[in-house]
Coordinates of C-alpha atoms in Angstrom, one line a residue:
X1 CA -77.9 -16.6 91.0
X2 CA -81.6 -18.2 90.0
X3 CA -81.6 -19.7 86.4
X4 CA -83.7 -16.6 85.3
X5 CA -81.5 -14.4 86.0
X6 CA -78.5 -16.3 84.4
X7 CA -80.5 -16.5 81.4
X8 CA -81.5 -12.5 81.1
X9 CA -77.4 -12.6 81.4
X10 CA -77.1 -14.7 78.5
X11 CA -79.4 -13.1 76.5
X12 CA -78.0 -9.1 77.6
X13 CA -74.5 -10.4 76.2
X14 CA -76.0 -11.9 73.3
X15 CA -78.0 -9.0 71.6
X16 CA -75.2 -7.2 69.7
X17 CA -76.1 -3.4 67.7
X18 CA -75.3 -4.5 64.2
X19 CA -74.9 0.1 63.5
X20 CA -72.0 0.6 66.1
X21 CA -70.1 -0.7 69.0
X22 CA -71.5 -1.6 72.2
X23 CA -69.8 -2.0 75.8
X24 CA -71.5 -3.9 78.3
X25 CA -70.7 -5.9 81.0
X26 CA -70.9 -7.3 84.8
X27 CA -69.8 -5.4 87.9
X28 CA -69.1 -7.7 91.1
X29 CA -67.6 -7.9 94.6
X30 CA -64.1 -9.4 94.4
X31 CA -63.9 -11.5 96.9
X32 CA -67.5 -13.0 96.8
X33 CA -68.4 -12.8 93.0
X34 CA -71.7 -11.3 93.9
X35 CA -73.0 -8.8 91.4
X36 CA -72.9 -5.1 92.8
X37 CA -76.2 -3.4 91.8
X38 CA -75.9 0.6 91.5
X39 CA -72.1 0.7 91.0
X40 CA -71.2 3.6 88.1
X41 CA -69.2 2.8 85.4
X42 CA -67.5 5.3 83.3
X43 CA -66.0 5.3 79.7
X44 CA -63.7 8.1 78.4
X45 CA -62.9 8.1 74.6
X46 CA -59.1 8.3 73.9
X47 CA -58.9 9.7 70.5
X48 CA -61.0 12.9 71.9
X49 CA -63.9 12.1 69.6
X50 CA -67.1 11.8 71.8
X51 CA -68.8 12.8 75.4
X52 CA -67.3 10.8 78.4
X53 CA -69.9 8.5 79.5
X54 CA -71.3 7.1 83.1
X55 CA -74.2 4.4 83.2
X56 CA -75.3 3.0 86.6
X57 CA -75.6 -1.5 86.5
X58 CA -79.2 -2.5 87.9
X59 CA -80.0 -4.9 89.9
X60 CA -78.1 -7.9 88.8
X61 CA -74.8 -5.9 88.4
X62 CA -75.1 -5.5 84.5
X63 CA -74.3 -2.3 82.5
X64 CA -74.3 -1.5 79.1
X65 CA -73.4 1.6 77.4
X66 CA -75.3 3.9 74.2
X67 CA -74.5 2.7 70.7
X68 CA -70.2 4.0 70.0
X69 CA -68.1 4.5 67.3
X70 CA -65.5 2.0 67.4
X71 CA -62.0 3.2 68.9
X72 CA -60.4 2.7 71.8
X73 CA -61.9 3.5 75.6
X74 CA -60.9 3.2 78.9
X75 CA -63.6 1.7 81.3
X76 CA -63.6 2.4 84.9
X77 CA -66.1 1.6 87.6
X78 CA -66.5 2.3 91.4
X79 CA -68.8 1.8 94.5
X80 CA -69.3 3.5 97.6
X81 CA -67.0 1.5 100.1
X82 CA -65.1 0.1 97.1
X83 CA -62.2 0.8 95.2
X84 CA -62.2 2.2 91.8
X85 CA -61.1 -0.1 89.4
X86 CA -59.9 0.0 86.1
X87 CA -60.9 -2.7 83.2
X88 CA -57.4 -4.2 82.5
X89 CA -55.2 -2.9 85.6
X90 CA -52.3 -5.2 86.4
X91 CA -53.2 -4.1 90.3
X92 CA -54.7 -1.3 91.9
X93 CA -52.1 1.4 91.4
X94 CA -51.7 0.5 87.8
X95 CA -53.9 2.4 84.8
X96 CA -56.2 0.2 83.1
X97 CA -55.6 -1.3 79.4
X98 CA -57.7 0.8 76.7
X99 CA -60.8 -1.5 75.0
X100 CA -60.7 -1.5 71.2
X101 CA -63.6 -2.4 69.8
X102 CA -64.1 -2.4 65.5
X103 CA -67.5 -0.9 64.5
X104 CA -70.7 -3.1 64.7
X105 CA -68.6 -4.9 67.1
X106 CA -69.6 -6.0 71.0
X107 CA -67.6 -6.7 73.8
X108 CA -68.6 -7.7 77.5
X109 CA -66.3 -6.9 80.6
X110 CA -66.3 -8.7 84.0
X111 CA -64.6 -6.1 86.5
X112 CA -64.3 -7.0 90.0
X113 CA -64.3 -4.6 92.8
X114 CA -62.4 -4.7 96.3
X115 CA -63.6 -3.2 99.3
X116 CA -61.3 -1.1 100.7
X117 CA -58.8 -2.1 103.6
X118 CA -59.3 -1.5 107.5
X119 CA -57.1 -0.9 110.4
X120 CA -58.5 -2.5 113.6
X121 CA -56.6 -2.5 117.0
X122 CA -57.5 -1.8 120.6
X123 CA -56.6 1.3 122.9
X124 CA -55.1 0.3 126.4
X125 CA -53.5 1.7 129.7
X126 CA -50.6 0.6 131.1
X127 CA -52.5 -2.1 132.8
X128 CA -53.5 -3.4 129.0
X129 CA -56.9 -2.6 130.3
X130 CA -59.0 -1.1 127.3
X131 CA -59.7 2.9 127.4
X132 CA -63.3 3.2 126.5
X133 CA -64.6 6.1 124.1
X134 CA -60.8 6.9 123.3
X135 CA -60.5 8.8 119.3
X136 CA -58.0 6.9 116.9
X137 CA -56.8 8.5 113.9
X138 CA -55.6 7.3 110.5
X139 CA -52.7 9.3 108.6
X140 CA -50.9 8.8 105.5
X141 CA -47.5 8.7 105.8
X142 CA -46.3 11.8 104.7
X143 CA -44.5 14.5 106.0
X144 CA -46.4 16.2 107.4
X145 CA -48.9 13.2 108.0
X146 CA -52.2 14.0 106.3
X147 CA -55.6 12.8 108.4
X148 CA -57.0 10.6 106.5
X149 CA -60.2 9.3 108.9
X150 CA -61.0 9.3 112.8
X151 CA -62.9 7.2 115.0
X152 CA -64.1 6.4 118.6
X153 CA -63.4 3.3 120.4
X154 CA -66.0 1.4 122.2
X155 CA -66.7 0.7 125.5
X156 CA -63.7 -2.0 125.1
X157 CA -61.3 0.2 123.8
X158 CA -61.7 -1.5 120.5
X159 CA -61.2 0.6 117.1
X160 CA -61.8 0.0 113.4
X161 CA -60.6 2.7 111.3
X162 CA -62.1 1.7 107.8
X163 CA -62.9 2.9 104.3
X164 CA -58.7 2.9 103.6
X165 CA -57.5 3.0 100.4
X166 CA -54.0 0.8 100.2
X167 CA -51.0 2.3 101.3
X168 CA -48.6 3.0 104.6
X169 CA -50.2 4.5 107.7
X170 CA -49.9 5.7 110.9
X171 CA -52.5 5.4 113.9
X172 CA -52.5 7.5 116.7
X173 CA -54.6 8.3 119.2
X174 CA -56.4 11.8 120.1
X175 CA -55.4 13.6 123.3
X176 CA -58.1 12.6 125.9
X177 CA -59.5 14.2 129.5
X178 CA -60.7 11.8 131.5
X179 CA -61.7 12.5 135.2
X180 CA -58.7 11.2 136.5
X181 CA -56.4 11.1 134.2
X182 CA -55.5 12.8 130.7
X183 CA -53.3 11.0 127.9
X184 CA -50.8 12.6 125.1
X185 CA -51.8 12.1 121.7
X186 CA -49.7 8.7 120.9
X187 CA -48.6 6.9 117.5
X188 CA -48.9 2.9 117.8
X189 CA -47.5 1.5 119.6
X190 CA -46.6 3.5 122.2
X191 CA -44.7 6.8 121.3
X192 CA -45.2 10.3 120.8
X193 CA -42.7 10.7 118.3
X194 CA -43.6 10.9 114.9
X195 CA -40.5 9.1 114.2
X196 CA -41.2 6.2 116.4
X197 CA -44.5 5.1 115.6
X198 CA -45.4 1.8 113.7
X199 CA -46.1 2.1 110.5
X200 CA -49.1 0.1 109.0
X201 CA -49.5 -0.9 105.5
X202 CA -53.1 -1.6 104.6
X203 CA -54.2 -3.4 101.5
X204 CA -57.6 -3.9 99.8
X205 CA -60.3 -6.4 100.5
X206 CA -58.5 -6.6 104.3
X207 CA -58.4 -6.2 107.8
X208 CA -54.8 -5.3 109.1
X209 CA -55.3 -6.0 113.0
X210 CA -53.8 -5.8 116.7
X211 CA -52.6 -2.2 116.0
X212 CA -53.2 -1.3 119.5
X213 CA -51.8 1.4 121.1
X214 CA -50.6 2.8 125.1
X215 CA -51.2 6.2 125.3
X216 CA -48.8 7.8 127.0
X217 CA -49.9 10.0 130.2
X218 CA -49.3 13.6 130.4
X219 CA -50.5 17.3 130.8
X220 CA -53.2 18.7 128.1
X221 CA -53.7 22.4 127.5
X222 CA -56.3 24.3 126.8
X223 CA -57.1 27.4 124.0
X224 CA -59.4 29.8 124.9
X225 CA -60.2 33.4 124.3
X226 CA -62.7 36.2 122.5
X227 CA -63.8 37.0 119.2
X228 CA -63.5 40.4 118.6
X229 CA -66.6 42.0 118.1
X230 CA -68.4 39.0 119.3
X231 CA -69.5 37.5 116.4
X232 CA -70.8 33.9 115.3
X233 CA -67.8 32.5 113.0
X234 CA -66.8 29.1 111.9
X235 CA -63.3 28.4 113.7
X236 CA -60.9 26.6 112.6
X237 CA -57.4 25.4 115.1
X238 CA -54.6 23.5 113.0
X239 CA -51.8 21.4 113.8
X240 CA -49.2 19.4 112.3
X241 CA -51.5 16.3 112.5
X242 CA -54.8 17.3 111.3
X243 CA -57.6 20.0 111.6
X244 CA -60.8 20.5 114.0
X245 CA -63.7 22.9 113.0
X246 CA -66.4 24.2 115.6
X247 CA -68.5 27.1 115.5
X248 CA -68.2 29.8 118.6
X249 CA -70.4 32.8 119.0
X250 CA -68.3 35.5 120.9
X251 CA -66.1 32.9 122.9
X252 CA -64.2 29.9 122.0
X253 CA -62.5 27.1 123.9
X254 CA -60.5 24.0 122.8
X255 CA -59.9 21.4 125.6
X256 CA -57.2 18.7 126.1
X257 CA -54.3 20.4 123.5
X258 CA -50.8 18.6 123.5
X259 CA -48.1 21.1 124.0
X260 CA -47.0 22.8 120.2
X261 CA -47.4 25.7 117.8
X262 CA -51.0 25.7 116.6
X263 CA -53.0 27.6 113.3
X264 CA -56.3 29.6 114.4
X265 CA -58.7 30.7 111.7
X266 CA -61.8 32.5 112.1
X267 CA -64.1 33.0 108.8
X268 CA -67.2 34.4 108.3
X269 CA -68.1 34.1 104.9
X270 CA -71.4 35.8 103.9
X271 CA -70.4 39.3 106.0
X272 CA -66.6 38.2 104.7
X273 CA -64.5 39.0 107.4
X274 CA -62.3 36.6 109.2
X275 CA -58.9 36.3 111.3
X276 CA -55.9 34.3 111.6
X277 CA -53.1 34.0 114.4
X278 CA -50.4 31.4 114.8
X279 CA -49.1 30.5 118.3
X280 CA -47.4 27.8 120.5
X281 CA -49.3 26.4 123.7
X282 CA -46.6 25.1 126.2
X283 CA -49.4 25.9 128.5
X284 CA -53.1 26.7 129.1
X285 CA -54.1 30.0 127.2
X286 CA -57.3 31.5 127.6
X287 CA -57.5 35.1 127.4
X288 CA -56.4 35.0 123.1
X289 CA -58.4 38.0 121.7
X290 CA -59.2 37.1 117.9
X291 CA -59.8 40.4 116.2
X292 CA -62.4 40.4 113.1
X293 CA -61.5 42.3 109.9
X294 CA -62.6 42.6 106.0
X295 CA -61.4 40.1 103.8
X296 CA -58.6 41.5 101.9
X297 CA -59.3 42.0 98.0
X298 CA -56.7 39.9 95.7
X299 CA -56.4 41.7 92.8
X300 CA -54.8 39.4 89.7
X301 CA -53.3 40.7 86.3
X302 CA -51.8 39.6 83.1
X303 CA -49.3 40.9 81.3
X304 CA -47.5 39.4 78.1
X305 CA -43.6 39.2 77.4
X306 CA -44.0 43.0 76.3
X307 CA -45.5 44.3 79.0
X308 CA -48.9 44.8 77.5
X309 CA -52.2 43.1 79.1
X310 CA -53.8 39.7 78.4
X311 CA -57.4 39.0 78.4
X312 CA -58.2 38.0 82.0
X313 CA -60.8 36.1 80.8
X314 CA -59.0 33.4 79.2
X315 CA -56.8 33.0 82.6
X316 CA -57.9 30.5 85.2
X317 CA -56.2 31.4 88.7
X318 CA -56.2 28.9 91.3
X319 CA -55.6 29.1 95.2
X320 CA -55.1 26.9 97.9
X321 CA -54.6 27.5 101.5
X322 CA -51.3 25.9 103.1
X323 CA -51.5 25.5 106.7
X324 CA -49.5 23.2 109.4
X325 CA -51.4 20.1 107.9
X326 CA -50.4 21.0 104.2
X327 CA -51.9 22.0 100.9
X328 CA -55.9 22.4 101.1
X329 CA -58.2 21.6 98.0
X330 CA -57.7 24.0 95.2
X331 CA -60.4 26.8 94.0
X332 CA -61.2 28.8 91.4
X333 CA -60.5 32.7 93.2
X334 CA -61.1 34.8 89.8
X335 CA -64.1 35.1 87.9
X336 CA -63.8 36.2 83.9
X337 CA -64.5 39.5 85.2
X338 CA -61.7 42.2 86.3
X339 CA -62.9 43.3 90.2
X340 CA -60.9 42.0 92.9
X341 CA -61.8 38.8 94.8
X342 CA -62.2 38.8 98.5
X343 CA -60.4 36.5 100.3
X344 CA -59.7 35.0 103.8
X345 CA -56.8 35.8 106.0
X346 CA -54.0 33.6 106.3
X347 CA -51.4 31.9 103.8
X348 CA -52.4 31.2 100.3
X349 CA -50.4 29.5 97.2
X350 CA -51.5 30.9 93.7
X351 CA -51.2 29.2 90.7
X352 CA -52.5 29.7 86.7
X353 CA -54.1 26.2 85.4
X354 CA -52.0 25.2 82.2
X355 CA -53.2 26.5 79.1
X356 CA -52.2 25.1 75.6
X357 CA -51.3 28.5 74.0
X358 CA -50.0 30.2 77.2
X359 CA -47.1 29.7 79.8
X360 CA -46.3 31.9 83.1
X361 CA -42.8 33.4 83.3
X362 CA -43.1 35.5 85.4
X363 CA -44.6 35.9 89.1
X364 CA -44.6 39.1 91.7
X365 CA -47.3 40.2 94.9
X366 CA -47.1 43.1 97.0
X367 CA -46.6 42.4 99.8
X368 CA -44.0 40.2 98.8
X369 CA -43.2 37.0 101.0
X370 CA -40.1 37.5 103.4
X371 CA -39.5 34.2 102.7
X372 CA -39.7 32.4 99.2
X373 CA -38.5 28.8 98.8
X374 CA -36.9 28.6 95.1
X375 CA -39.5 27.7 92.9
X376 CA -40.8 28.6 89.5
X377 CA -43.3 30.9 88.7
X378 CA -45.7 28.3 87.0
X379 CA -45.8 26.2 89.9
X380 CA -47.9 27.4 93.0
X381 CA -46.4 30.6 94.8
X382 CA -46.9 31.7 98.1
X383 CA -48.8 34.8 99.5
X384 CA -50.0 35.5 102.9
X385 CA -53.1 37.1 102.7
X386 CA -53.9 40.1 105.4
X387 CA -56.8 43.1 105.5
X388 CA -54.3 44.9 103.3
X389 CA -55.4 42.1 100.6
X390 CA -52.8 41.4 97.5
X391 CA -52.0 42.6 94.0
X392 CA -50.5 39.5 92.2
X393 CA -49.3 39.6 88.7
X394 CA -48.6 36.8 86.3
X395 CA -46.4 37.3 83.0
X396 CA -46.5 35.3 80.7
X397 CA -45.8 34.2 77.3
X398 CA -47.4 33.6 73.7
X399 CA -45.0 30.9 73.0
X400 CA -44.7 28.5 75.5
X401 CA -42.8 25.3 74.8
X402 CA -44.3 21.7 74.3
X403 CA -43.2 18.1 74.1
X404 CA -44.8 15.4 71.9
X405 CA -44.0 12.1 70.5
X406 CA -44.8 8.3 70.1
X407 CA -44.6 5.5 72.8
X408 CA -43.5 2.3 71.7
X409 CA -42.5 -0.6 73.2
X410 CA -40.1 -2.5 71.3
X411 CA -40.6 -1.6 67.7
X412 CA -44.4 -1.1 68.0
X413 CA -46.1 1.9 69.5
X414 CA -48.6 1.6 72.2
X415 CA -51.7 3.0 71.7
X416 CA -53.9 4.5 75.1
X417 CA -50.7 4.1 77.3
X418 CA -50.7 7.1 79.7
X419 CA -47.7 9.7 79.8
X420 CA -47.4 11.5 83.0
X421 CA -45.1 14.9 82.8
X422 CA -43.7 16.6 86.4
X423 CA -42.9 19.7 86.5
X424 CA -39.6 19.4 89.2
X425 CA -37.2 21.0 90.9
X426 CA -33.2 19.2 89.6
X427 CA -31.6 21.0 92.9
X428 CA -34.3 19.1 95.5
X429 CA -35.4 16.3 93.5
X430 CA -39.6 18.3 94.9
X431 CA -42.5 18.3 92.4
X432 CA -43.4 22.0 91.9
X433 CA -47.3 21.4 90.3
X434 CA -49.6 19.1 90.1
X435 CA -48.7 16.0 88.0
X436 CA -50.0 16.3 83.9
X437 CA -51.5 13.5 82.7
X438 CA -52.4 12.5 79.1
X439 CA -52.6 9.0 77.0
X440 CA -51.4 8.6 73.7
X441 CA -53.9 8.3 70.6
X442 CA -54.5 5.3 68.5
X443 CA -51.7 5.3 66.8
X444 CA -49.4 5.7 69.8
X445 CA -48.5 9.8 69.8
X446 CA -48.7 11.9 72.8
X447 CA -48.1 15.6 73.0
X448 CA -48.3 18.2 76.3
X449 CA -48.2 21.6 75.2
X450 CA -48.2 25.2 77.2
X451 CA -44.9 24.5 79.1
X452 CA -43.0 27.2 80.4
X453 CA -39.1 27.3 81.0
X454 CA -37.6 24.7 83.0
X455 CA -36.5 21.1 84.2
X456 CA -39.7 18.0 83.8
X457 CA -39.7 14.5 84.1
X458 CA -41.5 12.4 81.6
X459 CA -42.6 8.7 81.9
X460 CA -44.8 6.2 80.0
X461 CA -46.2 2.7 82.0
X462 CA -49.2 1.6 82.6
X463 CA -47.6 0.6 86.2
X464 CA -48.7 3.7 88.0
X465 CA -52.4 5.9 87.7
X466 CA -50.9 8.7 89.5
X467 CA -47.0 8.0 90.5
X468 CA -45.4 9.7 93.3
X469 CA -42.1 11.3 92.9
X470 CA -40.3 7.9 94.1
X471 CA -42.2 6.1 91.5
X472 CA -40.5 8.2 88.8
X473 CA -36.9 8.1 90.3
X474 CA -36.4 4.8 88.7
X475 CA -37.7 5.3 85.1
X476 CA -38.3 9.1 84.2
X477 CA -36.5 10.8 81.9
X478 CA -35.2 14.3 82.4
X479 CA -35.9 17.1 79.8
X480 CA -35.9 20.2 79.7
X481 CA -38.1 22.9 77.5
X482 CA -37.0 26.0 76.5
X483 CA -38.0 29.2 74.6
X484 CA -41.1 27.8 72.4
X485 CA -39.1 24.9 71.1
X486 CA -41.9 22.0 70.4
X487 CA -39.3 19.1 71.5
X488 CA -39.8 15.6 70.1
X489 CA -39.3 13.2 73.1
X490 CA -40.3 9.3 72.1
X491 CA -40.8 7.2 75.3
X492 CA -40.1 3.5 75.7
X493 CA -43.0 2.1 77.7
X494 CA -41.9 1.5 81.2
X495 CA -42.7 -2.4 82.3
X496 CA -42.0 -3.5 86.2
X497 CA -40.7 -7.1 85.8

């Protein structure tokens, strides 16, 4: 960096508001210290007081925020091609340590920035000869695996799946025609197994190399068939491994298909009609006839613990679609209005967001699910959606439970430590909802209100910024809420050592 620029550094730290608190600082690449112009840098308040803020760092990497009132904040910043990072995070995974900063006071932050990992590897026959042109895939490892990013080998058969965040992995190849041959979908190194492939772990600001992989040979399908009328849609075929969108006008065909059962949407959204089918290919099918219909109209209502109706307005319903790759993103399906919503064919999960004066009890839809894995009613319930369309309804109550109380560690409590709360299931050790999330005041208190009924897990630590459900086997503590029964639970601050 040129002395000018060093000095404007200097002189940027230097010039402190003497009316409230400033936050600037320095964003820069990890490994090579070099300052990352355009990165965005956000600031969230914890006592509630005040806007969340984002500010952009010019050229030489420097940000600095509008005047504050002193408190405590939690400063985060992120590039494209990056990882997020937290000011004050132990490592990645961990939450970031809060900033407290008097009035008329000044702080500057250095926070560093690693690019995110890469899997590299080469695709190869049985002669160790490279395949050219041959799709890799990345997956989480999760059951079922979730696609996380796909790429095409060169000419050499060389691969570089990139832009990973850290974590365990599986790579396998896409199913692939050539003239002469065709080749299974494999996991590295060489199995078609889910079980049997190598898993990866990738970390940040690396390269984990020579995952190569043999695809085995063998016979590929293919899926072809009509839309009925003959229509332009958007078409969507699912498997257990990942999804592939096209768009077909009357006719449809997907090539080179490894034997198993398969998802096929069709959605039209502006004339709103769409279809769905689920089959098996143990061999080519081309003559599938996809018949176009209406969206069916999902029709949502409210009633309290006495049977009489609450404002829709104030209820936020959320959907997802859950197909053979698993949950899709969330959406908002009701507007504060009362007319049905139209939606797409296929199977849906239905949830109400938590609200702090409201629980759900209580959950029914005709038609009813022939099938229902034990679950509760505020976590996310299934419905498969047909023409016929849905009437859902969600009871619930006035008086929902809550939980609140102080983190400390030791004798002292911890101010901005977060508190994640999981609503779970004791009998299969499964999270039912999405995990809540708070952190506690300045003065160390927490409180989650809105609960319904039922079993939770609670745990304090900055170790984790969103834990999975192993993460919480060691530490949480079980509770449990009933009735409207505002519980006091004080936490110790979990600490790995």
């Amino acid at each position: 960096m040129s002395s000018a620029n060093t000095r404007w550094l200097l002189l940027a730290a230097a010039a402190v508001s003497m009316q409230a608190a400033v936050i600037r600082g320095v964003v820069v690449d990890h490994q090579s210290g070099r300052p990352l112009a355009r990165a965005l840098v956000a600031l969230q308040p914890l006592s509630g007081a005040g806007d969340h803020l984002t500010v952009r760092t010019n050229q030489y990497g420097v940000f600095e925020f509008p005047p504050l009132a002193g408190g405590a904040y939690v400063v985060a910043a992120v590039r494209r091609s990056f990882a997020r990072v937290e000011y004050g995070q132990k490592n990645i995974k961990a939450a970031g340590l809060p900033i407290v900063i008097e009035e008329s006071a000044s702080t500057f932050l250095n926070i560093r920035l690693p690019k995110f990992g890469a899997i590299t590897g080469t695709v190869l026959d049985e002669n160790d000869v490279g395949l050219p042109e041959h799709e890799v895939a990345a997956y989480l490892n999760t059951r079922p695996p979730r696609l996380v990013t796909r790429v095409k080998a060169d000419d050499r058969g060389v691969y570089r799946l990139a832009g990973l965040a850290p974590g365990t992995y599986l790579v396998r190849t896409v199913g692939k025609l050539y003239d002469e041959d065709s080749y299974l979908p494999t996991y590295s190194p060489e199995s078609t197994a889910l079980d049997q492939g190598r898993t990866v772990e990738v970390v940040l600001d690396q390269d984990t190399a020579n995952v190569n992989v043999r695809p085995k040979p063998g016979q590929l399908f293919t899926l072809a068939g009509s839309i009925v009328p003959p229509q332009q849609v958007n078409l969507t075929l699912v498997s257990d491994t990942g999804r592939q969108t096209t768009t077909a006008a009357g006719t449809f065909e997907f090539r080179g298909l490894p034997p198993g059962p398969y998802q096929l949407f069709a959605d039209m959204p502006q004339e709103r009609l769409g279809a769905y089918t689920m089959l098996s290919l143990d061999r080519d099918r081309t003559e599938v006839n996809l018949g176009l219909h209406r969206y069916g109209e999902v029709d949502v209502s409210f009633l309290d613990g006495k049977g009489g109706a609450v404002d829709p307005s104030r209820m936020q319903v959320m959907a997802r679609r859950v197909d053979l790759a698993g949950e899709g993103e969330p959406v908002r399906v009701r507007s504060v209005r009362r007319a049905p919503v139209p939606m797409p064919p296929g199977p849906w999960e239905f949830t109400v967001t938590p609200m702090p004066d409201f629980a759900v009890v209580g959950f029914s839809a005709i038609p009813r699910e022939r099938v229902v894995e034990k679950a509760r009613p505020d976590a996310w319930n299934p419905v498969t959606l047909a023409s016929g369309g849905a009437y859902i309804r969600f009871s619930l109550t006035a008086a929902p439970a809550a939980f609140h109380g102080a983190v400390k560690s030791g004798s002292d409590t911890v101010a901005g430590a977060p508190v994640f709360l999981e609503t779970l299931d004791p009998d299969t050790g499964r999270r039912l909802a999405d995990l809540r999330v708070t952190r506690t005041d300045g003065h160390g208190q927490y409180r989650f209100t809105g609960l319904a009924p039922g079993a939770y897990r609670i745990l304090s630590t900055f170790e984790f910024q969103a834990p999975e459900v192993t993460d919480l086997d060691a530490a949480a503590k079980l509770i449990r809420a009933s009735g409207s029964q505002d519980d006091l639970q004080d936490l110790e601050l979990y600490i790995i050592r």
